[in-house]
C-alpha cells in the first residue's frame, strides 16, 4: 500500500471517529474531544511505526512522519483550546458556541450542538448575550423566589439592582434574589430598573384602585344579596299577613255610582282595621276608607254600658256620642274614627271606595231614638236584645247612606 493512501486512511479514521464522538457526546467540549480522538488515532497509527523504527527493521516514511506530526499537533492544539475555552459560551467570531435548556429539577443543560435535551426532549435554545449572567448564576445555584414584595429594589450603596423580576401570565410580578430563570415559566429574569420600578408603582396604584373596586363590588353584591333576601322575607311576611287578613275578612262589593264600594267585615280577633284598610288601599290603588262599624269589643266598654243602661242623668253627652259613633260618617283618615282610634281595635268593619270618595250629599241619616236602642234595659237578656238592635241600626244607617243621591 502506498504511503499516501495509508496516510489518507489514517486521517479518514480520525475524522470518522471525531464525527461520531461529537454526535454522541454533544455536551463534551469539541476541542477536548478532538484531542482525545487525535490521541487515539496517533496511538493506533504511531505505536506500530515506532516499534518498527526501534527494531530498525524499517523506518517511517516521510508521509508517515508528517501524518504523525499532524496528529501530535492536533492533539496538543485541541487540548490547549479545550482547556482554555471550556467555559466559553461564544466563539471567536461572536457566534454562540453553546445551546441550553432549563430542566425541571433546576439544572441548566448545555450542549455544543443544536438539537434537543437528551433527557426531556425539549428543544435547545441558542445562548445569547443577555442570557449569559442568568446561565452562569443558575449553574452556581438557582435564584430564590421572594415570598413578598421587597422594600427596595436597588442597593443603596451602589445603585445596582438587588432584585430580579419575572412577569406572570396574570399581569402580576414575581421577585427573585438573583439572575437566572423563572422556575415556573422558564423565562429569563430581568434586573429591576428605574423605569420598571416607576411603572410598577403606577401599576400598584391601579392595582389598589382595582382592589378597592373589587371590594366595593363584593360589598354591593353582598348588599344586593341581603336586600334580595329581605325582599323575599318581606314578601313571605306580606303573604303571611295577607293570608291572616283573608282568614279574618269578608269582602262585600256594593255596586254604586261613584264606587264601587267594598264593605270589609272583620271576623273574630284578627288584624286591626287600620292594617286592613291600609292593605286594601294598597291593593286597590287609589281606594280610600270612608266609613266603618263598631267592633264587638266596643259593646263591652263603659260608654256602651251607659248607653244601654239608660242612666243618662250624669251623661248629657251620650245622645251626641251615639250620633257620632253609631252612624255612618265619611272618614278623611284611616287613623281615627271620630274619637275612636282604629289602633285601639274598636272598629268591626270598614268601608272603602275605589275612585273618588263618594260623599252622599244632602243625605240625612235617620237614626232610631236612643231610647229605642236600649234605654232602661239592665238585664243580660235585654242587653243582648239591645246589642242586636244596635247592629241592625248601624246596618240600616250604612245602607241608607249608600242609597243617597245619584242613584
CSV table of C-alpha atoms in Angstrom, one decimal:
chain,number,residue,atom,x,y,z
A,1,UNK,CA,0.0,0.0,0.0
A,2,UNK,CA,1.4,3.4,-0.9
A,3,UNK,CA,2.3,5.8,1.9
A,4,UNK,CA,-0.1,8.4,0.6
A,5,UNK,CA,-3.0,6.0,0.7
A,6,UNK,CA,-2.0,4.8,4.1
A,7,UNK,CA,-1.9,8.4,5.3
A,8,UNK,CA,-5.4,9.1,3.9
A,9,UNK,CA,-6.8,6.0,5.7
A,10,UNK,CA,-5.3,7.2,9.0
A,11,UNK,CA,-6.7,10.8,8.6
A,12,UNK,CA,-10.1,9.3,7.5
A,13,UNK,CA,-10.3,7.3,10.6
A,14,UNK,CA,-9.6,10.4,12.6
A,15,UNK,CA,-12.4,12.4,11.0
A,16,UNK,CA,-14.8,9.4,11.3
A,17,UNK,CA,-14.2,8.9,15.0
A,18,UNK,CA,-14.5,12.6,15.7
A,19,UNK,CA,-17.8,13.0,13.8
A,20,UNK,CA,-19.4,10.1,15.6
A,21,UNK,CA,-18.0,11.1,19.0
A,22,UNK,CA,-19.2,14.7,18.7
A,23,UNK,CA,-22.7,13.5,17.6
A,24,UNK,CA,-23.0,11.1,20.5
A,25,UNK,CA,-21.4,13.4,23.1
A,26,UNK,CA,-22.9,16.8,22.3
A,27,UNK,CA,-22.2,18.2,25.7
A,28,UNK,CA,-18.5,17.4,25.6
A,29,UNK,CA,-16.1,20.2,24.6
A,30,UNK,CA,-15.3,19.6,20.9
A,31,UNK,CA,-11.7,20.7,21.3
A,32,UNK,CA,-11.1,18.2,24.1
A,33,UNK,CA,-12.9,15.6,22.1
A,34,UNK,CA,-10.7,16.3,19.1
A,35,UNK,CA,-7.6,15.9,21.2
A,36,UNK,CA,-8.8,12.6,22.6
A,37,UNK,CA,-9.6,11.3,19.1
A,38,UNK,CA,-6.2,12.5,17.9
A,39,UNK,CA,-4.5,10.7,20.8
A,40,UNK,CA,-6.4,7.5,19.9
A,41,UNK,CA,-5.5,7.7,16.2
A,42,UNK,CA,-2.0,8.7,17.0
A,43,UNK,CA,-1.6,5.7,19.3
A,44,UNK,CA,-3.2,3.4,16.7
A,45,UNK,CA,-1.0,4.6,13.8
A,46,UNK,CA,2.1,5.7,15.6
A,47,UNK,CA,2.9,2.9,18.0
A,48,UNK,CA,3.4,0.2,15.3
A,49,UNK,CA,5.6,2.7,13.3
A,50,UNK,CA,7.6,3.5,16.5
A,51,UNK,CA,8.1,-0.3,17.2
A,52,UNK,CA,9.3,-0.9,13.7
A,53,UNK,CA,11.7,2.0,13.9
A,54,UNK,CA,13.1,0.9,17.2
A,55,UNK,CA,13.7,-2.6,15.8
A,56,UNK,CA,15.4,-0.9,12.9
A,57,UNK,CA,13.5,-3.1,10.5
A,58,UNK,CA,12.1,-0.2,8.6
A,59,UNK,CA,11.9,3.5,9.4
A,60,UNK,CA,8.8,5.6,8.9
A,61,UNK,CA,8.4,7.2,5.5
A,62,UNK,CA,8.2,10.9,5.1
A,63,UNK,CA,4.4,10.8,4.7
A,64,UNK,CA,4.1,8.8,7.9
A,65,UNK,CA,6.2,11.3,9.7
A,66,UNK,CA,4.0,14.2,8.6
A,67,UNK,CA,0.9,12.3,9.5
A,68,UNK,CA,2.2,11.5,12.9
A,69,UNK,CA,3.4,15.1,13.4
A,70,UNK,CA,-0.1,16.4,12.3
A,71,UNK,CA,-1.8,14.1,14.8
A,72,UNK,CA,0.5,15.2,17.5
A,73,UNK,CA,0.0,18.9,16.8
A,74,UNK,CA,-3.8,18.3,16.6
A,75,UNK,CA,-3.6,16.6,20.0
A,76,UNK,CA,-1.7,19.4,21.6
A,77,UNK,CA,-3.6,22.2,19.9
A,78,UNK,CA,-7.1,20.9,20.7
A,79,UNK,CA,-6.1,20.1,24.2
A,80,UNK,CA,-4.9,23.6,24.8
A,81,UNK,CA,-8.1,25.1,23.2
A,82,UNK,CA,-10.3,22.7,25.1
A,83,UNK,CA,-8.9,23.7,28.4
A,84,UNK,CA,-8.8,27.4,27.5
A,85,UNK,CA,-12.3,27.6,26.2
A,86,UNK,CA,-14.0,25.1,28.4
A,87,UNK,CA,-16.3,27.8,29.9
A,88,UNK,CA,-16.7,29.9,26.8
A,89,UNK,CA,-20.2,30.4,25.6
A,90,UNK,CA,-19.3,32.1,22.3
A,91,UNK,CA,-16.7,31.5,19.6
A,92,UNK,CA,-14.0,33.9,18.4
A,93,UNK,CA,-16.4,35.2,15.7
A,94,UNK,CA,-19.1,36.1,18.3
A,95,UNK,CA,-21.4,33.3,17.3
A,96,UNK,CA,-23.0,31.1,20.0
A,97,UNK,CA,-20.9,28.2,21.0
A,98,UNK,CA,-23.4,26.7,23.3
A,99,UNK,CA,-27.1,25.7,23.3
A,100,UNK,CA,-29.1,25.2,26.5
A,101,UNK,CA,-32.3,24.0,28.1
A,102,UNK,CA,-33.7,24.6,31.6
A,103,UNK,CA,-34.6,21.3,33.2
A,104,UNK,CA,-37.5,20.9,35.7
A,105,UNK,CA,-35.1,19.9,38.6
A,106,UNK,CA,-33.4,23.3,38.2
A,107,UNK,CA,-30.4,22.2,36.2
A,108,UNK,CA,-29.1,24.0,33.1
A,109,UNK,CA,-28.2,21.6,30.4
A,110,UNK,CA,-25.5,23.0,28.0
A,111,UNK,CA,-24.6,21.5,24.6
A,112,UNK,CA,-22.1,22.4,21.9
A,113,UNK,CA,-24.6,21.4,19.2
A,114,UNK,CA,-28.3,22.3,18.5
A,115,UNK,CA,-31.0,19.7,19.0
A,116,UNK,CA,-33.0,18.6,21.9
A,117,UNK,CA,-32.3,17.8,25.6
A,118,UNK,CA,-31.5,14.1,25.6
A,119,UNK,CA,-33.4,13.6,28.9
A,120,UNK,CA,-36.6,15.6,28.4
A,121,UNK,CA,-36.7,16.1,24.6
A,122,UNK,CA,-37.1,19.9,24.9
A,123,UNK,CA,-35.7,22.0,22.1
A,124,UNK,CA,-32.3,23.6,22.9
A,125,UNK,CA,-32.1,27.3,22.7
A,126,UNK,CA,-29.2,29.3,21.5
A,127,UNK,CA,-27.2,31.2,24.1
A,128,UNK,CA,-27.5,34.9,23.6
A,129,UNK,CA,-25.5,37.7,25.4
A,130,UNK,CA,-28.5,38.7,27.6
A,131,UNK,CA,-28.7,35.1,28.9
A,132,UNK,CA,-25.0,34.8,30.0
A,133,UNK,CA,-25.5,36.1,33.6
A,134,UNK,CA,-28.6,34.1,34.0
A,135,UNK,CA,-26.9,30.8,32.9
A,136,UNK,CA,-23.8,31.4,34.9
A,137,UNK,CA,-25.7,32.2,38.1
A,138,UNK,CA,-28.1,29.3,37.6
A,139,UNK,CA,-25.2,26.9,37.2
A,140,UNK,CA,-23.9,28.1,40.6
A,141,UNK,CA,-27.4,27.8,42.1
A,142,UNK,CA,-30.9,28.8,41.1
A,143,UNK,CA,-32.2,32.2,42.4
A,144,UNK,CA,-34.6,32.1,45.4
A,145,UNK,CA,-38.2,33.3,44.9
A,146,UNK,CA,-39.2,36.0,47.3
A,147,UNK,CA,-42.4,35.4,49.2
A,148,UNK,CA,-43.5,39.0,49.2
A,149,UNK,CA,-42.6,42.3,47.5
A,150,UNK,CA,-39.2,43.6,48.8
A,151,UNK,CA,-39.0,47.0,50.5
A,152,UNK,CA,-36.4,48.3,47.9
A,153,UNK,CA,-35.3,47.1,44.5
A,154,UNK,CA,-31.8,48.7,44.5
A,155,UNK,CA,-28.6,48.7,46.6
A,156,UNK,CA,-28.4,52.0,48.4
A,157,UNK,CA,-24.6,52.0,48.2
A,158,UNK,CA,-24.1,51.2,44.6
A,159,UNK,CA,-27.5,51.8,43.0
A,160,UNK,CA,-27.3,48.3,41.3
A,161,UNK,CA,-30.4,46.1,41.3
A,162,UNK,CA,-30.7,43.6,44.0
A,163,UNK,CA,-34.0,42.2,42.8
A,164,UNK,CA,-34.7,40.4,39.5
A,165,UNK,CA,-38.3,40.1,38.3
A,166,UNK,CA,-40.5,38.0,36.1
A,167,UNK,CA,-44.0,38.8,34.8
A,168,UNK,CA,-46.7,36.3,35.5
A,169,UNK,CA,-49.4,35.4,32.9
A,170,UNK,CA,-52.0,37.3,35.1
A,171,UNK,CA,-50.0,40.5,34.9
A,172,UNK,CA,-48.5,40.3,38.4
A,173,UNK,CA,-44.8,40.1,39.1
A,174,UNK,CA,-42.6,37.5,40.9
A,175,UNK,CA,-39.4,38.6,42.7
A,176,UNK,CA,-36.0,36.8,42.9
A,177,UNK,CA,-32.8,37.5,44.8
A,178,UNK,CA,-30.6,37.0,41.8
A,179,UNK,CA,-30.4,36.5,38.0
A,180,UNK,CA,-31.4,33.3,36.3
A,181,UNK,CA,-34.7,31.8,35.1
A,182,UNK,CA,-38.2,31.7,36.5
A,183,UNK,CA,-38.7,28.1,37.5
A,184,UNK,CA,-42.4,28.3,36.7
A,185,UNK,CA,-42.4,29.9,33.2
A,186,UNK,CA,-38.7,29.3,32.1
A,187,UNK,CA,-38.4,32.9,31.2
A,188,UNK,CA,-35.2,34.9,31.8
A,189,UNK,CA,-35.3,37.0,34.9
A,190,UNK,CA,-34.8,40.7,34.3
A,191,UNK,CA,-33.0,43.0,36.7
A,192,UNK,CA,-35.1,45.8,38.2
A,193,UNK,CA,-34.5,49.2,36.6
A,194,UNK,CA,-35.6,52.7,37.5
A,195,UNK,CA,-38.0,52.7,34.6
A,196,UNK,CA,-39.5,49.4,35.6
A,197,UNK,CA,-39.8,50.5,39.2
A,198,UNK,CA,-41.7,53.6,38.2
A,199,UNK,CA,-44.1,51.7,36.0
A,200,UNK,CA,-44.5,49.0,38.7
A,201,UNK,CA,-45.5,51.7,41.3
A,202,UNK,CA,-48.1,53.1,38.8
A,203,UNK,CA,-49.4,49.6,38.4
A,204,UNK,CA,-49.5,49.3,42.2
A,205,UNK,CA,-51.7,52.4,42.4
A,206,UNK,CA,-54.0,50.9,39.7
A,207,UNK,CA,-54.0,47.6,41.4
A,208,UNK,CA,-55.0,49.2,44.7
A,209,UNK,CA,-57.8,51.0,42.9
A,210,UNK,CA,-58.9,47.8,41.3
A,211,UNK,CA,-58.7,46.1,44.7
A,212,UNK,CA,-60.9,48.7,46.2
A,213,UNK,CA,-63.4,48.5,43.3
A,214,UNK,CA,-63.4,44.7,43.7
A,215,UNK,CA,-64.1,45.1,47.5
A,216,UNK,CA,-66.9,47.6,46.7
A,217,UNK,CA,-68.3,45.3,44.1
A,218,UNK,CA,-68.3,42.4,46.6
A,219,UNK,CA,-70.0,44.7,49.2
A,220,UNK,CA,-72.6,45.7,46.6
A,221,UNK,CA,-73.1,42.1,45.7
A,222,UNK,CA,-73.5,41.1,49.4
A,223,UNK,CA,-75.8,44.1,50.0
A,224,UNK,CA,-77.9,43.1,46.9
A,225,UNK,CA,-78.0,39.5,48.2
A,226,UNK,CA,-79.1,40.8,51.6
A,227,UNK,CA,-81.7,43.1,50.0
A,228,UNK,CA,-83.0,40.3,47.9
A,229,UNK,CA,-83.2,38.1,51.0
A,230,UNK,CA,-85.0,40.9,52.8
A,231,UNK,CA,-87.3,41.3,49.9
A,232,UNK,CA,-88.1,37.6,49.9
A,233,UNK,CA,-88.6,37.7,53.7
A,234,UNK,CA,-90.9,40.7,53.4
A,235,UNK,CA,-92.8,39.0,50.5
A,236,UNK,CA,-93.2,35.9,52.7
A,237,UNK,CA,-94.2,38.0,55.7
A,238,UNK,CA,-96.6,40.1,53.5
A,239,UNK,CA,-98.1,36.9,52.1
A,240,UNK,CA,-98.4,35.6,55.6
A,241,UNK,CA,-100.2,38.8,56.6
A,242,UNK,CA,-102.5,38.6,53.6
A,243,UNK,CA,-103.4,35.0,54.5
A,244,UNK,CA,-104.0,36.1,58.0
A,245,UNK,CA,-106.2,39.0,56.9
A,246,UNK,CA,-108.1,36.7,54.4
A,247,UNK,CA,-108.8,34.3,57.3
A,248,UNK,CA,-110.5,37.1,59.3
A,249,UNK,CA,-112.1,39.1,56.5
A,250,UNK,CA,-115.2,39.1,54.5
A,251,UNK,CA,-115.3,41.4,51.5
A,252,UNK,CA,-118.7,42.5,50.1
A,253,UNK,CA,-118.8,44.5,46.9
A,254,UNK,CA,-121.6,47.1,46.8
A,255,UNK,CA,-122.3,48.5,43.3
A,256,UNK,CA,-122.8,52.2,43.4
A,257,UNK,CA,-122.3,55.1,41.1
A,258,UNK,CA,-119.0,56.7,42.1
A,259,UNK,CA,-117.9,53.4,43.5
A,260,UNK,CA,-117.6,50.6,43.6
A,261,UNK,CA,-117.8,50.3,47.4
A,262,UNK,CA,-116.3,47.5,49.4
A,263,UNK,CA,-117.7,46.5,52.8
A,264,UNK,CA,-114.9,44.8,54.8
A,265,UNK,CA,-116.3,42.7,57.6
A,266,UNK,CA,-113.7,41.6,60.2
A,267,UNK,CA,-114.3,38.2,61.8
A,268,UNK,CA,-113.0,37.3,65.2
A,269,UNK,CA,-110.0,38.9,66.7
A,270,UNK,CA,-108.0,39.3,63.5
A,271,UNK,CA,-105.8,42.2,62.4
A,272,UNK,CA,-106.7,45.8,63.3
A,273,UNK,CA,-108.9,47.7,60.9
A,274,UNK,CA,-106.1,50.1,60.3
A,275,UNK,CA,-103.9,47.3,58.9
A,276,UNK,CA,-106.8,46.0,56.8
A,277,UNK,CA,-107.7,49.4,55.4
A,278,UNK,CA,-104.1,50.1,54.5
A,279,UNK,CA,-103.7,46.8,52.8
A,280,UNK,CA,-106.9,47.3,50.8
A,281,UNK,CA,-105.8,50.8,49.8
A,282,UNK,CA,-102.5,49.4,48.6
A,283,UNK,CA,-104.2,46.7,46.6
A,284,UNK,CA,-106.9,48.9,45.1
A,285,UNK,CA,-104.6,51.8,44.2
A,286,UNK,CA,-106.5,55.0,45.0
A,287,UNK,CA,-109.0,53.4,47.4
A,288,UNK,CA,-109.9,55.4,50.5
A,289,UNK,CA,-111.6,54.4,53.7
A,290,UNK,CA,-114.9,56.3,54.0
A,291,UNK,CA,-116.7,54.7,57.0
A,292,UNK,CA,-117.0,51.9,59.5
A,293,UNK,CA,-119.0,49.9,62.0
A,294,UNK,CA,-118.0,49.3,65.6
A,295,UNK,CA,-116.3,46.2,66.7
A,296,UNK,CA,-117.9,43.7,69.1
A,297,UNK,CA,-115.5,44.7,71.9
A,298,UNK,CA,-116.9,48.2,71.9
A,299,UNK,CA,-120.1,46.8,73.4
A,300,UNK,CA,-118.3,45.8,76.5
A,301,UNK,CA,-117.0,49.3,77.0
A,302,UNK,CA,-118.2,51.7,79.7
A,303,UNK,CA,-119.7,54.0,77.1
A,304,UNK,CA,-121.8,51.2,75.6
A,305,UNK,CA,-122.9,50.1,79.1
A,306,UNK,CA,-124.0,53.6,79.9
A,307,UNK,CA,-125.8,53.8,76.6
A,308,UNK,CA,-127.6,50.6,77.1
A,309,UNK,CA,-128.4,51.2,80.7
A,310,UNK,CA,-130.4,54.3,80.1
A,311,UNK,CA,-128.7,56.0,83.1
A,312,UNK,CA,-128.1,59.3,81.3
A,313,UNK,CA,-128.6,61.7,84.2
A,314,UNK,CA,-124.8,62.1,84.6
A,315,UNK,CA,-124.0,61.8,80.9
A,316,UNK,CA,-125.6,64.6,79.0
A,317,UNK,CA,-123.3,63.9,76.1
A,318,UNK,CA,-124.5,60.3,75.4
A,319,UNK,CA,-127.1,61.2,72.8
A,320,UNK,CA,-124.4,63.1,70.8
A,321,UNK,CA,-122.0,60.2,71.4
A,322,UNK,CA,-124.5,57.9,69.9
A,323,UNK,CA,-124.9,60.0,66.8
A,324,UNK,CA,-121.2,60.3,66.4
A,325,UNK,CA,-120.1,56.7,66.8
A,326,UNK,CA,-123.1,54.7,65.7
A,327,UNK,CA,-124.0,56.5,62.5
A,328,UNK,CA,-122.2,56.0,59.2
A,329,UNK,CA,-120.0,59.1,58.5
A,330,UNK,CA,-117.4,59.9,55.9
A,331,UNK,CA,-113.8,59.3,57.2
A,332,UNK,CA,-111.0,61.5,56.0
A,333,UNK,CA,-108.3,59.5,57.7
A,334,UNK,CA,-107.6,55.8,58.4
A,335,UNK,CA,-106.2,56.7,61.8
A,336,UNK,CA,-109.3,57.9,63.7
A,337,UNK,CA,-113.0,57.5,63.5
A,338,UNK,CA,-114.3,60.4,65.4
A,339,UNK,CA,-112.8,59.9,68.9
A,340,UNK,CA,-112.4,56.2,68.4
A,341,UNK,CA,-108.8,55.3,67.5
A,342,UNK,CA,-108.6,52.5,65.0
A,343,UNK,CA,-105.4,51.3,66.6
A,344,UNK,CA,-107.5,50.5,69.7
A,345,UNK,CA,-109.2,47.8,67.8
A,346,UNK,CA,-112.8,49.1,68.3
A,347,UNK,CA,-114.0,49.1,64.7
A,348,UNK,CA,-115.7,45.9,63.5
A,349,UNK,CA,-115.9,46.8,59.8
A,350,UNK,CA,-114.7,49.5,57.4
A,351,UNK,CA,-116.0,50.6,54.0
A,352,UNK,CA,-113.6,51.8,51.3
A,353,UNK,CA,-114.2,53.1,47.8
A,354,UNK,CA,-112.0,52.9,44.7
A,355,UNK,CA,-112.0,56.1,42.7
A,356,UNK,CA,-113.3,59.4,44.0
A,357,UNK,CA,-114.6,59.2,47.5
A,358,UNK,CA,-118.4,59.0,47.5
A,359,UNK,CA,-119.9,61.6,49.8
A,360,UNK,CA,-123.7,61.3,49.9
A,361,UNK,CA,-124.5,65.0,49.6
A,362,UNK,CA,-127.7,66.1,51.3
A,363,UNK,CA,-128.5,62.7,52.7
A,364,UNK,CA,-129.6,62.8,56.3
A,365,UNK,CA,-129.1,59.5,58.1
A,366,UNK,CA,-132.2,58.7,60.2
A,367,UNK,CA,-131.2,57.0,63.4
A,368,UNK,CA,-133.6,55.4,65.8
A,369,UNK,CA,-134.0,57.3,69.0
A,370,UNK,CA,-131.5,56.3,71.6
A,371,UNK,CA,-134.4,55.3,73.9
A,372,UNK,CA,-135.4,52.7,71.4
A,373,UNK,CA,-132.0,51.2,71.3
A,374,UNK,CA,-131.6,50.1,74.9
A,375,UNK,CA,-132.7,52.7,77.4
A,376,UNK,CA,-133.8,51.1,80.6
A,377,UNK,CA,-132.5,47.6,79.9
A,378,UNK,CA,-130.1,46.4,82.5
A,379,UNK,CA,-130.6,42.6,82.4
A,380,UNK,CA,-128.4,40.4,80.3
A,381,UNK,CA,-131.3,39.2,78.1
A,382,UNK,CA,-132.3,42.8,77.5
A,383,UNK,CA,-128.7,43.8,76.9
A,384,UNK,CA,-128.4,41.1,74.2
A,385,UNK,CA,-131.5,42.4,72.5
A,386,UNK,CA,-130.1,45.9,72.7
A,387,UNK,CA,-126.9,44.8,71.1
A,388,UNK,CA,-128.9,43.2,68.2
A,389,UNK,CA,-130.9,46.4,67.8
A,390,UNK,CA,-127.7,48.5,67.7
A,391,UNK,CA,-126.1,46.3,65.0
A,392,UNK,CA,-129.3,46.4,62.9
A,393,UNK,CA,-129.4,50.2,63.3
A,394,UNK,CA,-125.9,50.5,62.1
A,395,UNK,CA,-126.6,48.3,59.1
A,396,UNK,CA,-129.7,50.4,58.2
A,397,UNK,CA,-127.7,53.5,58.6
A,398,UNK,CA,-124.9,52.4,56.2
A,399,UNK,CA,-127.5,51.1,53.7
A,400,UNK,CA,-129.4,54.4,53.7
A,401,UNK,CA,-126.1,56.3,53.3
A,402,UNK,CA,-125.2,54.3,50.3
A,403,UNK,CA,-128.6,54.9,48.7
A,404,UNK,CA,-128.0,58.6,48.7
A,405,UNK,CA,-128.3,61.0,45.8
A,406,UNK,CA,-127.0,59.8,42.5
A,407,UNK,CA,-128.9,56.5,42.3
